[in-house]
GROMACS .gro file of C-alpha atoms in nm:
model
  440
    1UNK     CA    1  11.401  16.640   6.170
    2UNK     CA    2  11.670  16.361   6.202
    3UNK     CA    3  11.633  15.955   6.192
    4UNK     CA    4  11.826  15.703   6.287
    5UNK     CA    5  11.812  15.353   6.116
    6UNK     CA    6  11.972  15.010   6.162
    7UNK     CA    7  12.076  14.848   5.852
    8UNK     CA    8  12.017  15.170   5.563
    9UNK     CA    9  12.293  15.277   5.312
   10UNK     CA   10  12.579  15.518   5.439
   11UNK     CA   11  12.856  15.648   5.287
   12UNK     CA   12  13.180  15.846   5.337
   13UNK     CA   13  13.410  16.007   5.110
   14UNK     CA   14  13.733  16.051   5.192
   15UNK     CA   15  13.656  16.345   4.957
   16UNK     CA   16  13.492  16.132   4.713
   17UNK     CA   17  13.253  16.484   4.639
   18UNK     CA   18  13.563  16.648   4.584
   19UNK     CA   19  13.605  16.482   4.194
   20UNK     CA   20  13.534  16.810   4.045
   21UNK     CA   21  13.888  16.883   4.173
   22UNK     CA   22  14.100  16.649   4.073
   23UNK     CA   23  14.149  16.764   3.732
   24UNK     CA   24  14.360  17.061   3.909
   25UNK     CA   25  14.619  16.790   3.990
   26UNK     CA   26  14.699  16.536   4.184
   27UNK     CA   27  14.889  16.485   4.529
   28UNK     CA   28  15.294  16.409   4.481
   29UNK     CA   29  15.375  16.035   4.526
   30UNK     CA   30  15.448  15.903   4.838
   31UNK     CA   31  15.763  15.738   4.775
   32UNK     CA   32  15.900  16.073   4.638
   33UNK     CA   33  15.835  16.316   4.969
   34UNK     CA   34  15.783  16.565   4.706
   35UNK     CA   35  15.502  16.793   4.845
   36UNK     CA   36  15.381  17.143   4.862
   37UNK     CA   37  15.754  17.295   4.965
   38UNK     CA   38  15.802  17.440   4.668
   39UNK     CA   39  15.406  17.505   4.518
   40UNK     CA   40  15.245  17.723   4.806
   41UNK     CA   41  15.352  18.051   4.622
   42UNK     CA   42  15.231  17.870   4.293
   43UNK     CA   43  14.891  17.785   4.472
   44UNK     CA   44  14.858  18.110   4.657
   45UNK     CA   45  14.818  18.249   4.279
   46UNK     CA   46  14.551  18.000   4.113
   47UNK     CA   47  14.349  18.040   4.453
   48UNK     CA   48  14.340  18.390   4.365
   49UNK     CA   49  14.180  18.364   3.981
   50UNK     CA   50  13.996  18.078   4.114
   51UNK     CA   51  13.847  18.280   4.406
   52UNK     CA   52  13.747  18.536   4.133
   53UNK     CA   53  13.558  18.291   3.957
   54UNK     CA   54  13.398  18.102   4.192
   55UNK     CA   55  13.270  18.424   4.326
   56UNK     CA   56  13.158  18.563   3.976
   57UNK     CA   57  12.814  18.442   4.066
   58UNK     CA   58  12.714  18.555   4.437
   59UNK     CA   59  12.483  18.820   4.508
   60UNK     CA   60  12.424  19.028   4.759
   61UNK     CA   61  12.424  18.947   5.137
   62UNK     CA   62  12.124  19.013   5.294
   63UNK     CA   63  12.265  19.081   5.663
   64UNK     CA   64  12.515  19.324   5.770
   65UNK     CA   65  12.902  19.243   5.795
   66UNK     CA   66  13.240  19.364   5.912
   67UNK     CA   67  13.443  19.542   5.664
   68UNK     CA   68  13.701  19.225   5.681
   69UNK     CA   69  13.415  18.999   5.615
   70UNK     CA   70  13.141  18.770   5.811
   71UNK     CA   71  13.222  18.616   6.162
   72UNK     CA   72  13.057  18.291   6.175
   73UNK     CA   73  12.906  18.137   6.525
   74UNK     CA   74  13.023  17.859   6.667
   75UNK     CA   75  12.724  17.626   6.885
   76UNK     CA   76  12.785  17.675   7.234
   77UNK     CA   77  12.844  17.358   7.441
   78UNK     CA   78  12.523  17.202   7.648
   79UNK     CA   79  12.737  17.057   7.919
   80UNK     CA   80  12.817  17.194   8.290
   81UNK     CA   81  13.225  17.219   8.284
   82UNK     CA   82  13.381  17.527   8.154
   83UNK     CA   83  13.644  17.409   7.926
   84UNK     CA   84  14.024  17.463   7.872
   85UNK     CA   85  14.235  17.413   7.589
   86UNK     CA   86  14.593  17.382   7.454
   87UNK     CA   87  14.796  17.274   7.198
   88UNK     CA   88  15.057  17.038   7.132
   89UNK     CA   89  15.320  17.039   6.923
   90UNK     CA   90  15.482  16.649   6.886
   91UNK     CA   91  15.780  16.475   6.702
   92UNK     CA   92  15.842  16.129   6.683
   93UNK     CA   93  16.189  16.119   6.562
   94UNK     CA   94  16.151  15.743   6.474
   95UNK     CA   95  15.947  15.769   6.147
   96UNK     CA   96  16.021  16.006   5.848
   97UNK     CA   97  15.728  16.249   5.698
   98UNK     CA   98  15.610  16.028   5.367
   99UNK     CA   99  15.523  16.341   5.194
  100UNK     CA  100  15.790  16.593   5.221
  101UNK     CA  101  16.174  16.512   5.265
  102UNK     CA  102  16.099  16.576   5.643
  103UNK     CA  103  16.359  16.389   5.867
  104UNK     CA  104  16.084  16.315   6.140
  105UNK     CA  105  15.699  16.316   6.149
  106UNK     CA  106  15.579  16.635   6.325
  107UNK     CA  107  15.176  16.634   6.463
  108UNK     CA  108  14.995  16.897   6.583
  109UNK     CA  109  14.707  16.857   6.804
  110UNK     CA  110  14.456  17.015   7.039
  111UNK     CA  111  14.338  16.906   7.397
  112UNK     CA  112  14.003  17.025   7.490
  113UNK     CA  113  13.950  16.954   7.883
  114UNK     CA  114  13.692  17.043   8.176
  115UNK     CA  115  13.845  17.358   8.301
  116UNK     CA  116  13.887  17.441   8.708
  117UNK     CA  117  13.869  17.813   8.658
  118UNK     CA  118  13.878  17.996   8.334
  119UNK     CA  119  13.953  18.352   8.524
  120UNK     CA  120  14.222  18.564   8.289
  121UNK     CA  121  14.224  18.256   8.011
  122UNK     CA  122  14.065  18.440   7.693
  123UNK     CA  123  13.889  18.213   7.443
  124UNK     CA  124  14.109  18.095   7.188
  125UNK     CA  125  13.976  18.159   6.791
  126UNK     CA  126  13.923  17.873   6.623
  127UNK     CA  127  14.217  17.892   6.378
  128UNK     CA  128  14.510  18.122   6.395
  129UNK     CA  129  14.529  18.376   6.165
  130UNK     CA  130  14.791  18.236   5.975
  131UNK     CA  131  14.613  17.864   5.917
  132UNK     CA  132  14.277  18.095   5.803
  133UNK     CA  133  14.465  18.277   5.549
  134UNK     CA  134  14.598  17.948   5.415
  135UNK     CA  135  14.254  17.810   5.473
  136UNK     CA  136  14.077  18.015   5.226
  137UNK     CA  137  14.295  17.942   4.951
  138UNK     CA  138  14.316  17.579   4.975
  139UNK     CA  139  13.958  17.476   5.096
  140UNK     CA  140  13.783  17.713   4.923
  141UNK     CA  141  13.952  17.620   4.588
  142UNK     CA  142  14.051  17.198   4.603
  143UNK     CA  143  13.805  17.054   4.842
  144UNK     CA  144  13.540  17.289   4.879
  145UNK     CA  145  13.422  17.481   4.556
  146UNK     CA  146  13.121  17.586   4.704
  147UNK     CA  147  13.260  17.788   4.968
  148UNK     CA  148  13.342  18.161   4.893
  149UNK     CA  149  13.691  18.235   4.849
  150UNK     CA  150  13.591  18.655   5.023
  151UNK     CA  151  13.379  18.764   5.222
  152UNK     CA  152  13.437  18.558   5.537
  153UNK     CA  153  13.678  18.635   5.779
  154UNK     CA  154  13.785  18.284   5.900
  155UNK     CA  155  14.035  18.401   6.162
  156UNK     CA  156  13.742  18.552   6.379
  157UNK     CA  157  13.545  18.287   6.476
  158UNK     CA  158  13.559  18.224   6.856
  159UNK     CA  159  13.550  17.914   7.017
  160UNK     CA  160  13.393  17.804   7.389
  161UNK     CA  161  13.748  17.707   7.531
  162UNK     CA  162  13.998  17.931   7.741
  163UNK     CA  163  14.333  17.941   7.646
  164UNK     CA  164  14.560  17.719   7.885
  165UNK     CA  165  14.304  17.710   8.153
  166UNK     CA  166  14.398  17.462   8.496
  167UNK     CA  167  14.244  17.164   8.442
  168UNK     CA  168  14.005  17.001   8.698
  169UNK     CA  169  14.243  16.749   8.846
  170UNK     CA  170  13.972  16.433   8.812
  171UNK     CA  171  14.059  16.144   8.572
  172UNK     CA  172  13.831  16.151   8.241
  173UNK     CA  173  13.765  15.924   7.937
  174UNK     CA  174  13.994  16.059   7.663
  175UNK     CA  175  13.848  16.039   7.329
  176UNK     CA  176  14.114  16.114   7.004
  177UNK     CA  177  13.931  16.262   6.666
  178UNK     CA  178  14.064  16.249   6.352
  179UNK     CA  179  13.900  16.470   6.048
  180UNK     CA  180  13.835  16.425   5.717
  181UNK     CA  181  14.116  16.389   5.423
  182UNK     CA  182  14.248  16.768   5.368
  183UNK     CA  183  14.005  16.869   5.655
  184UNK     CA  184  14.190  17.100   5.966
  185UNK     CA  185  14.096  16.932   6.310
  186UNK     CA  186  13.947  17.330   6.369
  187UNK     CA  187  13.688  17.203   6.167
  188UNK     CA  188  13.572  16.911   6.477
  189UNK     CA  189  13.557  17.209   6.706
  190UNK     CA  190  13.197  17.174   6.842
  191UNK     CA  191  13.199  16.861   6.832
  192UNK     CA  192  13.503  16.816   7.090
  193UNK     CA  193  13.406  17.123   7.252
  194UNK     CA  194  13.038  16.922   7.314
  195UNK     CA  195  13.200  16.618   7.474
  196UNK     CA  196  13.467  16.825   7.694
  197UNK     CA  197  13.173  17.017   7.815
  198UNK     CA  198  13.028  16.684   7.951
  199UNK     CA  199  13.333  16.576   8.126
  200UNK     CA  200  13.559  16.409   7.830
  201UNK     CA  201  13.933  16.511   7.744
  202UNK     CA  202  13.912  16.564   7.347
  203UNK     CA  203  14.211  16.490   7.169
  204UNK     CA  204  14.229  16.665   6.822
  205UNK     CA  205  14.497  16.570   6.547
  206UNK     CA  206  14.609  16.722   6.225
  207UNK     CA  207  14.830  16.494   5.998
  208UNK     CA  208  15.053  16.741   5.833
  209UNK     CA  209  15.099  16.699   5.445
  210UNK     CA  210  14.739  16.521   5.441
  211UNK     CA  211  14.574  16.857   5.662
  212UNK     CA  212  14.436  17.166   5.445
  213UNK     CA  213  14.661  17.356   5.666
  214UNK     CA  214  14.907  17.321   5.977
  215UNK     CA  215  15.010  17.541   6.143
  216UNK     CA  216  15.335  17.475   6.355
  217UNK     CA  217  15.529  17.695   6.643
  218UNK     CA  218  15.857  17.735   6.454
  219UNK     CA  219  15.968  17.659   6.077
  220UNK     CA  220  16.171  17.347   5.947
  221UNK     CA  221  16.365  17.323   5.688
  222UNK     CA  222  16.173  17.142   5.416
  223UNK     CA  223  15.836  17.299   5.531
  224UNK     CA  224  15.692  17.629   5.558
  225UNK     CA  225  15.572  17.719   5.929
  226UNK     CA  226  15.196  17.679   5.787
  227UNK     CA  227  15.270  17.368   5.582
  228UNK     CA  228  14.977  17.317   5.350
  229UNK     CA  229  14.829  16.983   5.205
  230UNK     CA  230  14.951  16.749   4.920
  231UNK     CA  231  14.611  16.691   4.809
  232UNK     CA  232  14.468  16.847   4.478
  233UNK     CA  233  14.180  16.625   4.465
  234UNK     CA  234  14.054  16.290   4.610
  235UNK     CA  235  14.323  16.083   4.729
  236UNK     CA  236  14.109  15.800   4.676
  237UNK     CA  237  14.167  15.797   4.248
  238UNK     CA  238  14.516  15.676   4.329
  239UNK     CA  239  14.558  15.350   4.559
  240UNK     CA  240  14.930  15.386   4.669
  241UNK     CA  241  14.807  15.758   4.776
  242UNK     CA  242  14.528  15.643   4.975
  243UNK     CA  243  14.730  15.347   5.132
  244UNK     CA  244  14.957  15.607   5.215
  245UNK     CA  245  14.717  15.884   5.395
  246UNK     CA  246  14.548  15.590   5.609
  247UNK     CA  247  14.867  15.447   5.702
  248UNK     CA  248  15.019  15.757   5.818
  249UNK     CA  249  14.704  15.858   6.000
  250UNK     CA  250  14.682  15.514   6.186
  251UNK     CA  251  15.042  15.564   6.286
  252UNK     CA  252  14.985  15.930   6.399
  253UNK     CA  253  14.684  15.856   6.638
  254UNK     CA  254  14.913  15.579   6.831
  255UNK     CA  255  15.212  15.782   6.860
  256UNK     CA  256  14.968  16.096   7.007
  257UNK     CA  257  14.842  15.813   7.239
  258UNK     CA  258  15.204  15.729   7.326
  259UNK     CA  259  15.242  16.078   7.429
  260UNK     CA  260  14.968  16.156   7.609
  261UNK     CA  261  15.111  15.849   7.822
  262UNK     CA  262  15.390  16.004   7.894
  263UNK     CA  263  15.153  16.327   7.998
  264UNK     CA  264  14.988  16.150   8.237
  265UNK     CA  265  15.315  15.953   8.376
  266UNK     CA  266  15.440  16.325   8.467
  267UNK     CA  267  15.624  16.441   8.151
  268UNK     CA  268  15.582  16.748   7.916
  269UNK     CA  269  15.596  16.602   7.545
  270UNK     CA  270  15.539  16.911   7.368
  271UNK     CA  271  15.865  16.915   7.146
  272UNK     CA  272  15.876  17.321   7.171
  273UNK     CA  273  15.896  17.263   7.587
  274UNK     CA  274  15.588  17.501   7.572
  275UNK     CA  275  15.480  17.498   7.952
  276UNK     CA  276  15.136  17.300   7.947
  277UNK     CA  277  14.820  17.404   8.253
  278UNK     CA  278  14.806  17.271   8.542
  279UNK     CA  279  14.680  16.927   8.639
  280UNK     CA  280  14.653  16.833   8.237
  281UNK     CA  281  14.838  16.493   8.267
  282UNK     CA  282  14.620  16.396   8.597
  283UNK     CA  283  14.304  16.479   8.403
  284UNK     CA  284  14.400  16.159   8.153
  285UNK     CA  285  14.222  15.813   8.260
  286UNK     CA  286  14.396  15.603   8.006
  287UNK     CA  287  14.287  15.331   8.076
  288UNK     CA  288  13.917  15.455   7.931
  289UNK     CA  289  14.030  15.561   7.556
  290UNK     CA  290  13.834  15.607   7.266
  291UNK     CA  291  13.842  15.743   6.904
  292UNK     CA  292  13.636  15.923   6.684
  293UNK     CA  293  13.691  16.058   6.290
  294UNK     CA  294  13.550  16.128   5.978
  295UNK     CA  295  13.609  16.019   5.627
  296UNK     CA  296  13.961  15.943   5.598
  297UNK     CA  297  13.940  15.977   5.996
  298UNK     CA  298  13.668  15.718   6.028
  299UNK     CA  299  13.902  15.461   5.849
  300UNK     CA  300  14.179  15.535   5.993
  301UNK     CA  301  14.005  15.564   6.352
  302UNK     CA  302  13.822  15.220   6.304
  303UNK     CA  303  14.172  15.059   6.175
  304UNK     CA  304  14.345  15.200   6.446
  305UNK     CA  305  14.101  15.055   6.708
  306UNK     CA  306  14.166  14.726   6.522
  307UNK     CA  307  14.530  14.743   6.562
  308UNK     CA  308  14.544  14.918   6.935
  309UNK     CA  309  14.386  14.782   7.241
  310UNK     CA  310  14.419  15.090   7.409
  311UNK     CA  311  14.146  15.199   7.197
  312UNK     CA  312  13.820  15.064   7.392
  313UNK     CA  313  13.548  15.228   7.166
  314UNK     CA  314  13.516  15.389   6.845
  315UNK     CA  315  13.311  15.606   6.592
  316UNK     CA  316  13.353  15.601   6.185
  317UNK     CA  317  13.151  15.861   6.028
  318UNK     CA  318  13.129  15.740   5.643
  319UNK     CA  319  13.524  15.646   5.622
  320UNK     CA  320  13.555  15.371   5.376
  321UNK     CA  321  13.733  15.033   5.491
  322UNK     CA  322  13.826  14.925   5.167
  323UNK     CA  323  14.130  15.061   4.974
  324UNK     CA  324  14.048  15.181   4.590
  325UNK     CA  325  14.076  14.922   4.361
  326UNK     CA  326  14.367  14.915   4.143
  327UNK     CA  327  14.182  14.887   3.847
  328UNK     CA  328  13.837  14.942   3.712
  329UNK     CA  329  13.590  14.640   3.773
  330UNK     CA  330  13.784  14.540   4.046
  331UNK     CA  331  13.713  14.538   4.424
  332UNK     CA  332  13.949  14.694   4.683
  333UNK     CA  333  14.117  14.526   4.955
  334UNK     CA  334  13.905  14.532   5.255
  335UNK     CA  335  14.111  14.671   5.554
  336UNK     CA  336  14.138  14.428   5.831
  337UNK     CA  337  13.898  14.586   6.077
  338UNK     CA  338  13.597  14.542   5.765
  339UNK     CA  339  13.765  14.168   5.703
  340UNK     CA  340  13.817  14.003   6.081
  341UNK     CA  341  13.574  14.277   6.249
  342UNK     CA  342  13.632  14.365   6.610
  343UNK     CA  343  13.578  14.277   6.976
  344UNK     CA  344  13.507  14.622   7.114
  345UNK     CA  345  13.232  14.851   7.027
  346UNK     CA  346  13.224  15.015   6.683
  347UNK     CA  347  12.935  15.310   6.531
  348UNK     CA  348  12.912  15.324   6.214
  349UNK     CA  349  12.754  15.648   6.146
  350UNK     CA  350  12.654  15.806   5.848
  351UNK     CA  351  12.411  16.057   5.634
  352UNK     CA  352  12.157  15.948   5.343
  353UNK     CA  353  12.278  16.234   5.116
  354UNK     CA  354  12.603  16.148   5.086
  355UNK     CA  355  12.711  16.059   4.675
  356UNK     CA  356  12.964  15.795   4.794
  357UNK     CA  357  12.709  15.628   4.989
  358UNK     CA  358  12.692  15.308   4.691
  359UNK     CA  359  13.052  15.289   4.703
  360UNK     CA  360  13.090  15.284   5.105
  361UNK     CA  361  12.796  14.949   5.132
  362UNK     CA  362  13.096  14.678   5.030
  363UNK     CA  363  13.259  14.746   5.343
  364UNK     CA  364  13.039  14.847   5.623
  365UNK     CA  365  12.836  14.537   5.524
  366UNK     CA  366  13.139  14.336   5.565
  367UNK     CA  367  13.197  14.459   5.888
  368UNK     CA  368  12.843  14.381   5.986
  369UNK     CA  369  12.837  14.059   5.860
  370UNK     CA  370  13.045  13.939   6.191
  371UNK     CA  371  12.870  13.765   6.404
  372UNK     CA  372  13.007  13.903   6.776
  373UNK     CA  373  12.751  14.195   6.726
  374UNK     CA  374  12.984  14.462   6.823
  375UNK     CA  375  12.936  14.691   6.565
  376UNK     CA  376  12.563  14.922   6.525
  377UNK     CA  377  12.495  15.133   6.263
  378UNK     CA  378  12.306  15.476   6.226
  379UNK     CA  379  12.199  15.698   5.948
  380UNK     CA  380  12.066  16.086   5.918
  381UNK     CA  381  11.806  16.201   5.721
  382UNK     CA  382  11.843  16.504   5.520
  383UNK     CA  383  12.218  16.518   5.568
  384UNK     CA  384  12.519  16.513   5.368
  385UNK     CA  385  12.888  16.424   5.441
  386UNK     CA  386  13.031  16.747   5.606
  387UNK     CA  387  12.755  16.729   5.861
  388UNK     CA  388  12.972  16.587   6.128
  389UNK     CA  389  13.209  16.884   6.113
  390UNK     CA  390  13.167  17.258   6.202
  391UNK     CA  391  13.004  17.332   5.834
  392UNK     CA  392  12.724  17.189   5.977
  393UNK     CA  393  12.650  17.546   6.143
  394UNK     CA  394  12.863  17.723   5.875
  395UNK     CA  395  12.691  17.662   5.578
  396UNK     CA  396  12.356  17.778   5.687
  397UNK     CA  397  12.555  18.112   5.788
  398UNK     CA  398  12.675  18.147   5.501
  399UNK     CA  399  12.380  18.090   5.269
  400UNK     CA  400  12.174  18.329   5.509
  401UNK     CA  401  12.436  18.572   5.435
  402UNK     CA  402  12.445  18.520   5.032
  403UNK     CA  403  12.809  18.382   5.013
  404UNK     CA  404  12.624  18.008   4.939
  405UNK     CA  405  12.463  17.903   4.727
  406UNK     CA  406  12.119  17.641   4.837
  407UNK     CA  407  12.318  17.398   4.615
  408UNK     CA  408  12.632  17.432   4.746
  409UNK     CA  409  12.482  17.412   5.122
  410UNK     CA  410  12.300  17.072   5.033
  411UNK     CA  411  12.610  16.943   4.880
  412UNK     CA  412  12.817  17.029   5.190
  413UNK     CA  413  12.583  16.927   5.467
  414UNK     CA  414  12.228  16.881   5.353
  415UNK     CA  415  11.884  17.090   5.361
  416UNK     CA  416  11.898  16.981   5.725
  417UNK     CA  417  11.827  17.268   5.978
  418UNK     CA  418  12.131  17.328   6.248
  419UNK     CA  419  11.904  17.315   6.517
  420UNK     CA  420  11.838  16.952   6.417
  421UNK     CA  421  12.219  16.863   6.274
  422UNK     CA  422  12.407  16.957   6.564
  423UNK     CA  423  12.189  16.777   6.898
  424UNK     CA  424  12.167  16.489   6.614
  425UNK     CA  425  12.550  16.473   6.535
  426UNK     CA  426  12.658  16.517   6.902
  427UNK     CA  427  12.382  16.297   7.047
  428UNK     CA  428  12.468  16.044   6.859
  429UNK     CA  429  12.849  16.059   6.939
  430UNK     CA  430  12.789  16.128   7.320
  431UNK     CA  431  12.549  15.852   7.395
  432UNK     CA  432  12.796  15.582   7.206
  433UNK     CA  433  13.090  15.691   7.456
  434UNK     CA  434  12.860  15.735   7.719
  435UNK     CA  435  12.764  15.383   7.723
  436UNK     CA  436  13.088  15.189   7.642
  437UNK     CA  437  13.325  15.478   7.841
  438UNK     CA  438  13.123  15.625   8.097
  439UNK     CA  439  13.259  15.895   8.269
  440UNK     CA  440  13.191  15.795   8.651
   0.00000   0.00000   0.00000
């Protein structure tokens, strides 16, 4: 079973479990734009022996599978509404890419609505197949050890939401998520899923060159059409790195915001011209906004709320709001949200198994320490960092199947049981916005 607490330890990690990789490299520096352009056919190979090796170990599976490997389950959505979805591909031609020699900064994102009718909308997969072929050599290998490089078809799994569906024309909260450093917003899929199901307009973002994997409608020149991450280990051993990432992330979630604006005002923003379903832009109530991430999305979420009043509410599962310090024995700069705190309502949310948890106290008791009392805290028993994303009901797949080790499962997510992890997760998420954005 899950607890919630006032007051315990948290922690996040903007991949702070992912040490074991760094010695595989590090991410290119900022300043030089000098990014995975040239490595992916580098990469593609050392995924390959690495795959070998990490898979050296697994036994047998226990359950029957498809010839091209296990299709995990998604958790279906509790709410009434059907729900639609679409992507969007945006450009703002104002700031440069800070990883790549990249002219403009490209996002890619996914809105999740209440759908009018779904009839002759298939469900769309949860990643195409090009992102899940990237995906198992990059997550499997630099973030995620654990995981099995074979055996799992990752381009299979289904999601809840019909391609392109009409949207109902009624104004809803709009809530933006941002994932985890290197994570793919496919990986917040039941979570948005969840809250578009109850009547929310769910606003994923990638943030290209930070992202496992993105993958964009055309090709540009300096970037593959699947551009792949930077990152080789935790961005959080190198300051200028991290200051980077957060920055770039904080900027991303306004300019999606800016966007969606000009949605609702009437306009198509998707820089392709892709045609967009019906009654999207009237199902935006901007004027009811909130945010949501994890890890290096919780920072930047809870920064962003700090900096943007269009942001009314907010969540931060165990994202740091210090920056690294720049040397040992010294303490990071606290980022302004953790050192002025904030006048709108702020969850802190986070697990008890979670190794960074020691490191993450400085500046979520900081941020407590104001007096407005805007700002609660929660905790989960039995649960580790990747909990709040779609491993949550992965793992447990997998380890039932033999691809996982126990270990590797309680590393990733905890020993808790998926029938308790995902009500807790999206309980706790719900009833925040709920209560600070409600939806009549």
């Amino acid at each position: 079973m899950f607890r919630t607490t006032f007051g315990d330890g948290d922690g996040d990690g903007e991949r702070g479990e992912r040490g074991r990789a760094a010695e595989r490299g590090s991410a290119a520096a900022p300043g030089s734009r000098v990014g995975a352009t040239a490595t992916r056919r580098t990469v593609t190979k050392s995924a390959v022996v690495a795959a070998t090796l990490l898979l050296a170990g697994v036994g047998g599976t226990g359950r029957a599978r498809a010839a091209d490997g296990l299709t995990m389950r998604l958790p279906a959505p509790t709410g009434p509404h059907r729900i639609g979805a679409t992507t969007l591909y945006l450009v703002d031609c104002s700031r440069h890419d800070p990883w790549e020699r990249i002219p403009v900064r490209e996002v890619m994102a996914t809105v999740c609505y209440p759908a009018r009718t779904v009839s002759g909308h298939p469900r769309t997969p949860q990643m195409t197949e090009s992102a899940a072929e990237l995906f198992k050599e990059i997550d499997t290998v630099f973030f995620h050890p654990g995981l099995p490089a074979t055996g799992v078809n990752w381009a299979a799994t289904m999601t809840h939401a019909h391609q392109d569906a009409p949207a109902q024309p009624v104004r809803r909260p709009v809530l933006l998520y941002s994932p985890g450093g290197g994570d793919p917003r496919t990986l917040g899929t039941h979570v948005a899923e969840e809250l578009a199901s109850h009547g929310y307009v769910v606003v994923t973002i990638d943030h290209p060159g930070d992202t496992s994997e993105v993958d964009f409608p055309r090709e540009r020149q300096g970037r593959d059409k699947v551009r792949m991450t930077v990152f080789r280990g935790d961005p959080r051993t190198d300051p200028e790195i991290f200051r980077t990432a957060i920055g770039t992330r904080v900027a991303d979630t306004r300019f999606v915001l800016d966007q969606l604006e000009a949605l609702a005002a009437g306009h198509n923003p998707d820089a392709a011209g892709r045609p967009l379903p019906a009654d999207l832009g009237r199902a935006l109530d901007l004027r009811r906004v909130g945010g949501y991430g994890h890890s290096a999305g919780g920072t930047a979420m809870a920064e962003t709320m700090y900096e943007d009043h269009r942001i009314r509410a907010a969540v931060n599962m165990e994202g740091y709001l210090d920056h690294p310090p720049k040397a040992p024995g010294q303490e990071g700069e606290l980022f302004p949200v953790a050192r002025y705190g904030v006048d709108r309502p702020l969850l802190l949310l986070g697990t008890e198994g979670f190794t960074g948890r020691q490191a993450l106290e400085r500046s979520w008791s900081a941020l407590l320490a104001h007096p407005r009392g805007h700002t609660r805290r929660r905790q989960l028993a039995d649960a580790a960092h990747w909990v709040f994303t779609d491993y949550a009901a992965m793992a447990p797949q997998l380890q039932a199947a033999g691809l996982m080790t126990a270990d590797s499962r309680a590393e990733l997510v905890g020993a808790i049981d998926p029938a308790c992890s995902v009500p807790a997760v999206r309980h706790h998420i719900r009833t925040f916005f709920d209560r600070h954005l409600p939806r009549h």
